[in-house]
Short mmCIF file of C-alpha atoms in Angstrom, two decimals:
data_model
loop_
_atom_site.label_atom_id
_atom_site.label_comp_id
_atom_site.label_asym_id
_atom_site.label_seq_id
_atom_site.Cartn_x
_atom_site.Cartn_y
_atom_site.Cartn_z
CA MET A 1 137.84 123.17 112.52
CA ALA A 2 141.07 122.43 110.62
CA GLN A 3 142.46 118.93 111.08
CA ASP A 4 145.96 118.51 112.51
CA PRO A 5 148.00 117.14 109.55
CA SER A 6 150.26 115.24 111.98
CA ALA A 7 147.35 113.45 113.70
CA LEU A 8 146.86 109.75 113.02
CA PRO A 9 143.67 108.50 111.36
CA PRO A 10 140.92 107.64 113.86
CA TYR A 11 141.19 103.88 113.31
CA PHE A 12 144.63 103.73 114.94
CA ASN A 13 145.23 103.22 118.66
CA ILE A 14 141.68 102.23 119.60
CA ASP A 15 141.63 101.10 123.23
CA THR A 16 140.22 97.55 123.32
CA ASP A 17 138.93 97.82 126.90
CA ALA A 18 137.11 101.07 126.09
CA ALA A 19 135.66 99.50 122.94
CA GLN A 20 134.46 96.51 124.96
CA ALA A 21 132.87 98.77 127.57
CA GLU A 22 130.86 100.53 124.87
CA LEU A 23 129.21 97.29 123.71
CA GLU A 24 125.66 96.39 124.59
CA ALA A 25 124.56 92.82 125.28
CA PRO A 26 124.32 90.46 122.25
CA THR A 27 121.10 90.77 120.22
CA SER A 28 118.66 87.86 120.21
CA THR A 29 115.82 87.18 117.79
CA ALA A 30 113.53 89.09 120.15
CA GLY A 31 115.85 92.04 119.74
CA PHE A 32 114.75 92.43 116.15
CA ALA A 33 111.16 92.78 117.38
CA ARG A 34 112.20 95.57 119.76
CA ILE A 35 114.05 97.41 116.98
CA ALA A 36 111.10 96.97 114.62
CA GLU A 37 108.71 98.27 117.26
CA ALA A 38 110.91 101.34 117.82
CA CYS A 39 110.94 101.99 114.06
CA ALA A 40 107.15 101.60 113.97
CA ARG A 41 106.75 104.21 116.71
CA GLY A 42 109.06 106.59 114.88
CA ARG A 43 107.31 105.98 111.58
CA ALA A 44 103.92 106.68 113.18
CA ASP A 45 105.29 109.88 114.68
CA LEU A 46 106.68 111.11 111.36
CA ALA A 47 103.58 110.08 109.40
CA SER A 48 101.25 111.75 111.91
CA ARG A 49 102.81 115.14 111.21
CA GLY A 50 101.00 115.20 107.87
CA LEU A 51 97.65 114.07 109.27
CA ASP A 52 94.56 116.04 110.20
CA ALA A 53 92.71 115.84 113.52
CA GLU A 54 90.95 112.67 112.38
CA GLY A 55 94.22 110.91 111.57
CA ARG A 56 93.98 111.21 107.78
CA LYS A 57 96.29 112.81 105.23
CA GLN A 58 94.94 115.96 103.64
CA LEU A 59 96.06 117.38 100.32
CA ARG A 60 96.96 121.05 100.50
CA LEU A 61 95.12 123.78 98.63
CA PHE A 62 96.29 125.35 95.36
CA SER A 63 96.49 129.08 94.74
CA THR A 64 95.24 131.00 91.73
CA TRP A 65 98.88 131.53 90.74
CA GLU A 66 99.59 127.79 90.79
CA ILE A 67 96.39 126.89 88.97
CA THR A 68 96.93 129.29 86.11
CA ARG A 69 100.64 128.51 85.82
CA TYR A 70 100.63 124.72 86.19
CA LEU A 71 97.12 123.31 85.93
CA ILE A 72 94.76 125.35 83.73
CA PRO A 73 96.45 127.31 80.91
CA VAL A 74 94.70 130.69 81.26
CA ALA A 75 95.78 134.14 82.40
CA GLN A 76 95.07 134.96 86.04
CA ALA A 77 92.93 137.95 85.06
CA HIS A 78 90.81 135.80 82.73
CA PHE A 79 90.53 133.10 85.40
CA ARG A 80 89.16 135.64 87.88
CA ARG A 81 86.73 137.06 85.29
CA VAL A 82 85.35 133.58 84.61
CA LEU A 83 84.79 132.99 88.33
CA ARG A 84 82.99 136.30 88.75
CA ALA A 85 80.79 135.56 85.74
CA ASN A 86 79.93 132.07 86.99
CA PRO A 87 79.16 132.20 90.72
CA GLU A 88 78.08 128.54 90.66
CA LEU A 89 81.73 127.57 90.10
CA PRO A 90 84.09 127.07 93.07
CA GLN A 91 85.22 130.51 94.24
CA GLY A 92 88.07 129.46 96.51
CA VAL A 93 88.91 130.62 100.01
CA SER A 94 91.35 133.21 101.31
CA ASP A 95 92.91 134.07 104.63
CA THR A 96 92.01 137.73 104.27
CA GLU A 97 89.34 139.64 102.37
CA ALA A 98 91.79 140.80 99.71
CA GLY A 99 94.10 137.79 99.94
CA ALA A 100 94.92 135.18 97.32
CA LYS A 101 92.24 132.57 96.60
CA TRP A 102 93.00 128.92 97.30
CA PHE A 103 91.22 125.88 95.87
CA SER A 104 91.12 122.16 96.62
CA LEU A 105 92.22 119.81 93.84
CA ASP A 106 88.67 118.56 93.56
CA GLU A 107 87.58 122.14 92.84
CA VAL A 108 90.42 122.52 90.34
CA LEU A 109 89.18 119.43 88.50
CA ARG A 110 85.67 120.94 88.33
CA LEU A 111 87.10 124.20 87.02
CA ARG A 112 89.17 122.34 84.42
CA ALA A 113 86.05 120.52 83.25
CA PHE A 114 84.26 123.87 82.88
CA PHE A 115 87.08 125.38 80.83
CA GLY A 116 87.24 122.20 78.77
CA ALA A 117 83.55 122.56 77.91
CA GLN A 118 83.39 126.35 77.55
CA GLY A 119 86.94 127.51 76.82
CA ALA A 120 88.93 128.04 73.65
CA ARG A 121 89.11 124.95 71.45
CA SER A 122 92.76 125.67 70.69
CA LYS A 123 93.82 124.96 74.29
CA ASN A 124 94.21 121.55 75.93
CA TYR A 125 92.25 122.06 79.13
CA LEU A 126 91.46 118.34 79.39
CA PRO A 127 94.06 115.58 79.13
CA TYR A 128 94.12 113.51 75.95
CA ARG A 129 92.44 110.13 76.38
CA PRO A 130 91.22 108.13 73.36
CA LYS A 131 87.74 106.69 73.70
CA GLY A 132 87.35 102.94 73.71
CA LEU A 133 90.91 102.17 74.79
CA PRO A 134 91.76 100.75 78.22
CA ALA A 135 93.95 102.36 80.85
CA LYS A 136 97.68 102.17 80.36
CA LEU A 137 99.61 100.24 83.01
CA VAL A 138 103.05 101.56 83.92
CA ALA A 139 105.48 99.44 85.93
CA VAL A 140 108.38 101.16 87.67
CA ALA A 141 111.08 98.62 88.44
CA ASN A 142 114.75 97.97 89.13
CA PHE A 143 116.72 95.53 91.27
CA LYS A 144 118.88 98.11 92.97
CA GLY A 145 117.51 99.97 95.97
CA GLY A 146 117.91 103.71 96.37
CA VAL A 147 117.48 104.52 92.67
CA GLY A 148 114.28 106.51 93.22
CA LYS A 149 111.89 103.79 92.08
CA THR A 150 109.04 104.54 94.50
CA SER A 151 109.64 108.29 94.37
CA THR A 152 109.50 108.26 90.57
CA ALA A 153 106.27 106.24 90.53
CA ALA A 154 104.65 108.45 93.18
CA HIS A 155 105.53 111.71 91.49
CA LEU A 156 104.39 110.51 88.09
CA ALA A 157 101.08 109.45 89.67
CA MET A 158 100.70 112.87 91.27
CA SER A 159 101.66 114.64 88.04
CA ALA A 160 99.08 112.66 86.09
CA ALA A 161 96.45 113.45 88.72
CA LEU A 162 97.24 117.16 88.57
CA ASP A 163 96.94 116.87 84.80
CA GLY A 164 93.39 115.60 85.24
CA TYR A 165 93.83 111.86 84.73
CA ARG A 166 92.12 109.23 86.87
CA VAL A 167 94.98 107.34 88.50
CA LEU A 168 95.32 104.03 90.32
CA VAL A 169 98.51 103.19 92.19
CA ILE A 170 99.28 99.53 92.91
CA ASP A 171 101.93 98.89 95.55
CA LEU A 172 103.46 95.43 95.10
CA ASP A 173 106.41 96.11 97.41
CA SER A 174 105.80 94.62 100.86
CA GLN A 175 107.85 97.45 102.38
CA GLY A 176 104.80 99.61 101.64
CA SER A 177 106.63 102.88 100.96
CA MET A 178 104.20 103.90 98.23
CA THR A 179 101.32 103.08 100.54
CA SER A 180 102.81 105.40 103.18
CA ILE A 181 103.18 108.25 100.69
CA PHE A 182 99.49 108.05 99.85
CA GLY A 183 98.35 107.54 103.44
CA GLY A 184 97.03 104.04 102.84
CA GLN A 185 95.71 101.92 105.70
CA VAL A 186 96.43 98.22 105.12
CA ALA A 187 95.67 95.91 108.02
CA ASP A 188 96.75 92.65 106.39
CA GLU A 189 97.32 90.93 103.04
CA TRP A 190 93.57 90.88 102.34
CA LYS A 191 93.72 94.60 101.52
CA THR A 192 96.62 94.16 99.10
CA ALA A 193 96.87 92.66 95.60
CA PHE A 194 97.16 89.18 97.14
CA PRO A 195 93.41 88.30 96.91
CA LEU A 196 93.50 89.12 93.19
CA LEU A 197 96.30 86.61 92.60
CA ALA A 198 94.57 84.07 94.82
CA ARG A 199 91.26 84.47 92.99
CA HIS A 200 92.95 84.04 89.61
CA TYR A 201 94.46 80.77 90.82
CA GLY A 202 91.17 79.74 92.40
CA GLU A 203 89.34 80.29 89.11
CA HIS A 204 91.94 78.21 87.29
CA LEU A 205 91.56 75.46 89.88
CA ARG A 206 87.76 75.59 89.64
CA ALA A 207 87.93 75.22 85.83
CA GLU A 208 90.42 72.37 86.20
CA ASN A 209 88.13 70.69 88.71
CA GLN A 210 85.30 70.80 86.21
CA ARG A 211 87.50 69.05 83.69
CA ARG A 212 88.39 66.47 86.35
CA LEU A 213 84.71 65.84 87.07
CA ASP A 214 84.04 65.48 83.35
CA ARG A 215 86.71 62.76 83.29
CA GLY A 216 85.25 61.09 86.36
CA GLU A 217 88.13 62.15 88.63
CA ALA A 218 87.97 63.65 92.10
CA PRO A 219 88.34 67.47 92.23
CA GLN A 220 91.01 69.28 94.20
CA PRO A 221 89.43 71.13 97.15
CA LEU A 222 89.71 74.90 97.52
CA ASP A 223 91.19 75.75 100.90
CA GLU A 224 89.89 78.56 103.11
CA THR A 225 92.24 81.13 101.57
CA LEU A 226 91.12 80.41 98.03
CA ALA A 227 87.46 80.19 99.03
CA ALA A 228 87.66 83.63 100.64
CA ALA A 229 89.51 85.11 97.65
CA MET A 230 86.87 83.80 95.25
CA GLU A 231 84.38 86.17 96.89
CA MET A 232 86.57 89.25 96.36
CA THR A 233 87.09 91.70 93.51
CA ALA A 234 89.54 94.51 92.86
CA GLN A 235 87.00 96.98 94.26
CA ASP A 236 87.36 95.28 97.65
CA VAL A 237 91.05 96.18 97.88
CA ILE A 238 91.04 99.59 96.16
CA GLN A 239 90.97 102.45 98.66
CA PRO A 240 90.69 106.22 98.11
CA THR A 241 93.58 108.50 99.00
CA HIS A 242 93.79 112.14 100.02
CA TRP A 243 94.05 112.91 96.30
CA PRO A 244 90.53 113.05 94.78
CA ASN A 245 91.59 111.30 91.57
CA ILE A 246 94.19 108.86 92.89
CA ASP A 247 93.15 105.50 94.34
CA LEU A 248 95.41 102.87 95.85
CA ILE A 249 95.87 99.15 96.18
CA GLY A 250 98.22 99.16 99.13
CA ALA A 251 100.87 96.85 100.50
CA GLN A 252 102.23 95.75 103.85
CA LEU A 253 104.64 93.15 105.18
CA ASN A 254 102.24 90.21 104.86
CA LEU A 255 102.12 90.71 101.08
CA TYR A 256 105.55 89.08 100.96
CA TRP A 257 103.79 85.83 101.79
CA ALA A 258 102.69 85.76 98.15
CA GLU A 259 106.30 85.08 97.13
CA PHE A 260 106.03 81.74 98.96
CA GLN A 261 102.41 80.92 98.19
CA VAL A 262 102.44 81.56 94.42
CA PRO A 263 105.12 78.93 93.65
CA VAL A 264 103.18 76.40 95.75
CA TRP A 265 100.11 77.05 93.61
CA ARG A 266 102.19 76.88 90.46
CA MET A 267 103.63 73.49 91.44
CA ALA A 268 100.11 72.18 92.14
CA ALA A 269 98.80 73.46 88.79
CA ARG A 270 101.46 73.72 86.11
CA GLY A 271 98.89 75.01 83.65
CA TRP A 272 98.15 78.11 85.75
CA LYS A 273 99.44 81.21 83.95
CA LEU A 274 100.51 83.07 87.05
CA TRP A 275 101.98 85.98 85.07
CA ASP A 276 98.49 86.85 83.80
CA ALA A 277 96.90 86.97 87.24
CA LEU A 278 97.05 90.72 87.87
CA THR A 279 96.16 91.71 84.31
CA ASP A 280 93.22 89.35 84.06
CA ARG A 281 91.70 90.35 87.38
CA LEU A 282 92.03 94.10 86.70
CA GLU A 283 90.36 93.62 83.34
CA ALA A 284 87.63 91.33 84.64
CA ASP A 285 86.76 93.73 87.46
CA GLY A 286 86.47 96.75 85.13
CA VAL A 287 89.50 98.53 86.57
CA LEU A 288 91.04 99.22 83.15
CA ASP A 289 87.91 101.18 82.19
CA ALA A 290 87.60 103.04 85.51
CA TYR A 291 91.06 104.67 85.34
CA ASP A 292 93.27 106.33 82.75
CA VAL A 293 96.72 105.43 84.05
CA ILE A 294 97.74 102.72 86.51
CA PHE A 295 101.18 102.91 88.14
CA ILE A 296 102.68 99.73 89.59
CA ASP A 297 105.47 100.01 92.15
CA THR A 298 107.37 96.71 92.16
CA PRO A 299 109.67 95.13 94.76
CA PRO A 300 113.45 95.52 94.22
CA ALA A 301 113.77 91.85 93.22
CA LEU A 302 112.52 89.68 90.38
CA GLY A 303 110.04 87.57 92.34
CA TYR A 304 106.52 86.50 91.49
CA LEU A 305 104.99 89.85 92.42
CA THR A 306 107.42 91.69 90.17
CA ILE A 307 106.78 89.25 87.32
CA ASN A 308 103.06 89.97 87.64
CA GLY A 309 103.64 93.71 87.63
CA LEU A 310 105.99 93.59 84.65
CA ALA A 311 103.76 91.22 82.67
CA ALA A 312 100.77 93.49 83.27
CA ALA A 313 102.60 96.64 82.20
CA ASP A 314 102.27 98.39 78.86
CA ILE A 315 105.14 100.75 79.73
CA LEU A 316 108.22 99.85 81.76
CA LEU A 317 110.20 102.62 83.45
CA VAL A 318 113.57 101.79 85.01
CA PRO A 319 115.02 104.52 87.26
CA LEU A 320 118.78 104.51 87.91
CA GLY A 321 121.48 106.87 89.05
CA ALA A 322 124.36 108.01 86.88
CA SER A 323 126.96 105.80 88.54
CA PHE A 324 128.94 102.78 87.38
CA LEU A 325 127.37 100.46 89.96
CA GLU A 326 123.82 101.46 89.09
CA PHE A 327 124.51 101.24 85.35
CA ASP A 328 126.05 97.81 85.88
CA SER A 329 123.19 96.63 88.09
CA THR A 330 120.59 97.90 85.61
CA GLY A 331 122.26 95.98 82.80
CA ARG A 332 122.02 92.83 84.89
CA PHE A 333 118.38 93.66 85.60
CA PHE A 334 117.58 93.74 81.88
CA ASP A 335 119.53 90.51 81.40
CA MET A 336 117.42 88.86 84.11
CA LEU A 337 114.23 90.19 82.51
CA HIS A 338 115.27 88.59 79.23
CA SER A 339 116.09 85.26 80.86
CA THR A 340 112.86 85.18 82.88
CA PHE A 341 110.38 86.11 80.17
CA ALA A 342 112.18 84.14 77.45
CA SER A 343 112.00 81.10 79.74
CA ILE A 344 108.26 81.58 80.24
CA GLU A 345 107.74 81.97 76.48
CA GLU A 346 109.80 78.91 75.69
CA GLY A 347 107.94 76.74 78.20
CA GLU A 348 104.53 77.89 77.01
CA ASN A 349 105.32 77.72 73.32
CA MET A 350 106.56 74.15 73.43
CA ALA A 351 103.10 73.08 74.53
CA ALA A 352 101.41 75.54 72.15
CA ARG A 353 103.27 74.16 69.13
CA ALA A 354 102.38 70.61 70.10
CA LEU A 355 98.69 71.55 70.29
CA GLY A 356 98.71 73.80 67.24
CA ARG A 357 97.85 76.87 69.28
CA PRO A 358 99.21 80.45 68.96
CA GLY A 359 102.38 81.01 70.91
CA LEU A 360 103.00 83.37 73.83
CA ALA A 361 104.99 86.54 73.18
CA PHE A 362 105.34 89.25 75.82
CA GLU A 363 105.42 92.80 74.49
CA TRP A 364 105.74 96.27 76.00
CA ASP A 365 104.66 99.44 74.22
CA ALA A 366 107.77 101.21 75.44
CA VAL A 367 110.71 100.67 77.79
CA ARG A 368 112.63 103.63 79.17
CA ALA A 369 115.46 103.98 81.65
CA VAL A 370 115.38 107.29 83.54
CA ILE A 371 118.34 108.88 85.30
CA THR A 372 117.32 110.14 88.76
CA ARG A 373 119.09 112.18 91.46
CA TYR A 374 121.24 113.70 88.73
CA ASP A 375 124.12 116.07 89.46
CA GLY A 376 125.20 117.61 86.17
CA ALA A 377 128.45 118.99 87.60
CA GLN A 378 129.62 115.55 88.75
CA GLN A 379 127.86 113.05 86.51
CA GLY A 380 127.63 114.64 83.08
CA GLU A 381 130.34 112.54 81.45
CA LEU A 382 129.04 109.22 82.78
CA ALA A 383 125.46 110.13 81.86
CA ALA A 384 126.58 110.90 78.30
CA LEU A 385 128.35 107.54 78.11
CA MET A 386 125.22 105.76 79.36
CA GLN A 387 123.19 107.60 76.73
CA ALA A 388 125.61 106.53 74.02
CA TYR A 389 125.26 102.86 74.91
CA LEU A 390 121.55 102.75 75.71
CA GLY A 391 120.38 105.10 72.96
CA ARG A 392 116.63 105.67 72.92
CA THR A 393 116.11 103.26 75.80
CA LEU A 394 117.57 105.93 78.11
CA SER A 395 115.34 108.97 78.37
CA PRO A 396 117.29 112.11 77.42
CA HIS A 397 115.65 113.88 80.37
CA ARG A 398 117.62 113.57 83.61
CA GLN A 399 115.86 114.19 86.89
CA ASP A 400 117.93 116.59 88.95
CA PHE A 401 118.32 116.29 92.69
CA THR A 402 116.72 119.31 94.39
CA ALA A 403 116.23 120.54 97.94
CA LEU A 404 112.51 119.82 97.57
CA ILE A 405 113.29 116.09 97.51
CA GLY A 406 114.77 116.20 100.99
CA GLN A 407 111.87 118.12 102.46
CA ALA A 408 109.30 115.84 100.88
CA GLY A 409 111.09 112.79 102.25
CA GLU A 410 111.13 114.23 105.76
CA GLN A 411 107.38 114.86 105.61
CA VAL A 412 106.45 111.47 104.06
CA SER A 413 104.94 113.26 101.08
CA GLY A 414 105.55 114.07 97.44
CA ILE A 415 107.09 117.13 95.84
CA TYR A 416 103.71 118.28 94.55
CA GLU A 417 102.33 118.17 98.08
CA ALA A 418 104.84 120.79 99.24
CA ASP A 419 103.36 124.25 99.82
CA TYR A 420 105.39 126.90 98.00
CA ARG A 421 104.79 129.26 100.92
CA ASP A 422 107.31 127.16 102.85
CA PHE A 423 109.94 128.45 100.37
CA ASN A 424 109.03 131.22 97.95
CA ARG A 425 107.55 131.15 94.49
CA GLU A 426 110.85 131.27 92.64
CA THR A 427 112.49 128.53 94.72
CA TYR A 428 109.42 126.35 94.39
CA ALA A 429 109.18 126.92 90.64
CA ARG A 430 112.85 125.98 90.17
CA GLY A 431 112.51 122.96 92.44
CA ARG A 432 109.60 121.39 90.62
CA GLU A 433 110.97 122.04 87.11
CA THR A 434 112.82 118.73 86.97
CA PHE A 435 109.74 116.76 88.05
CA ASP A 436 107.55 118.59 85.55
CA ALA A 437 110.09 117.69 82.86
CA THR A 438 110.10 114.06 83.99
CA TYR A 439 106.32 113.96 83.65
CA ALA A 440 106.46 115.74 80.29
CA ALA A 441 108.81 113.05 78.95
CA PHE A 442 106.53 110.32 80.28
CA LYS A 443 103.36 112.01 78.98
CA ARG A 444 104.88 112.34 75.52
CA LEU A 445 105.49 108.59 75.59
CA LEU A 446 101.96 107.88 76.85
CA LEU A 447 100.23 110.08 74.29
CA GLY A 448 102.33 108.67 71.46
CA ILE A 449 101.34 105.12 72.39
CA TRP A 450 97.66 106.02 72.76
CA ARG A 451 97.70 107.87 69.44
CA ARG A 452 99.33 104.91 67.69
CA GLU A 453 96.63 102.61 69.01
CA GLU A 454 93.88 105.10 68.14
CA LEU A 455 95.07 105.32 64.54
CA ALA A 456 95.45 101.54 64.30
CA ALA A 457 91.89 101.06 65.58
CA ALA A 458 90.56 103.60 63.06
CA GLU A 459 92.47 101.87 60.26
CA THR A 460 91.06 98.49 61.27
CA GLU A 461 87.56 99.92 61.35
CA LEU A 462 87.95 101.37 57.84
CA ALA A 463 89.29 98.07 56.53
CA SER A 464 86.28 96.22 57.86
#
């Protein structure tokens, strides 16, 4: 309806008595609980729409068309011939006798392994993974909310899983959005990363107590929390998801307690290297050998959980939109990273120099900013300016906003969980192109880093 050009804007002539009559009673502290409970009911309702009869998320099936186009690089006719010739392989299911065949991802992984063993050597059926090297940890972080941080981490995890990698997702954000996407069930902080941090501190305290006893001093007691954490490993908090090759360390609101507890521990034991807690525990518990890629979703603030995630990471990805405010905020984020980690290095290295020990120097294999929710018609000029200033730090690939994003958000799922039959093949193919390109840019980075390390290890071996 056309607006009357002579009409006043809606903020003029508001009747004060009518405005007062529309008000509800003032909100008390208990009111927040009622609002939170209403949100919880709504969240449960939305989440349940993607659950099966037993209350669990189920990953959809994949058609022969999808498998041969996106997952296993063979022609459909050849794919069908291989299945007919090998009846022991998964044969798929169809709605009708002559209908398309559909396969679970677990079956796709088995088929990929078969092609990797029996197929043409010139094709990359299996993802590149150097032997003898640990998993790569990838932190996705930024201060500013709404930049696509969790969505980027989730879709990269799904892409890597579809590519055949073994993936672990660690949710360090107490809002638990990543946990919701992967259908995680987290009752309290004891199913989050918190016990890993607590155990790391407990082990430091136990070693310090031994030194105290050696000096004839009384040890510091381990409280109930630390005693319980000392009995736990990463395997106790890792849970499977509806993806056969994605596991999860989830998060929930109680995880935020770590932001208050960690500084208390740090004040009690200044020698505790809190920034190493996550890395050390994952390594000690064999997690870095059990997975290929580990994605860490961090809180939108530089607290102790984020410091742990960033310090553990080999690769740092920083999503941001092509807007002045997000560019400005991201610059401040990098400035805060510099201040924080330089401060840690300075504090540690003062003591190291005094004792004649090697100094501490944080290092990341690669750092990339990634433009998300990109609208080329509106943001091209600003994106080009950002590229000019950030250079190679800003990935040249820009993740377009597509209609698939909205649908996935409504269904508490990822783009790759959307069934193309809800659109059509062409719409689906166009919609996922930008996410495939995002993963391709990341995978190029990952493989380059792995290859560099593989060559360095071979060179070291030759030299010895």
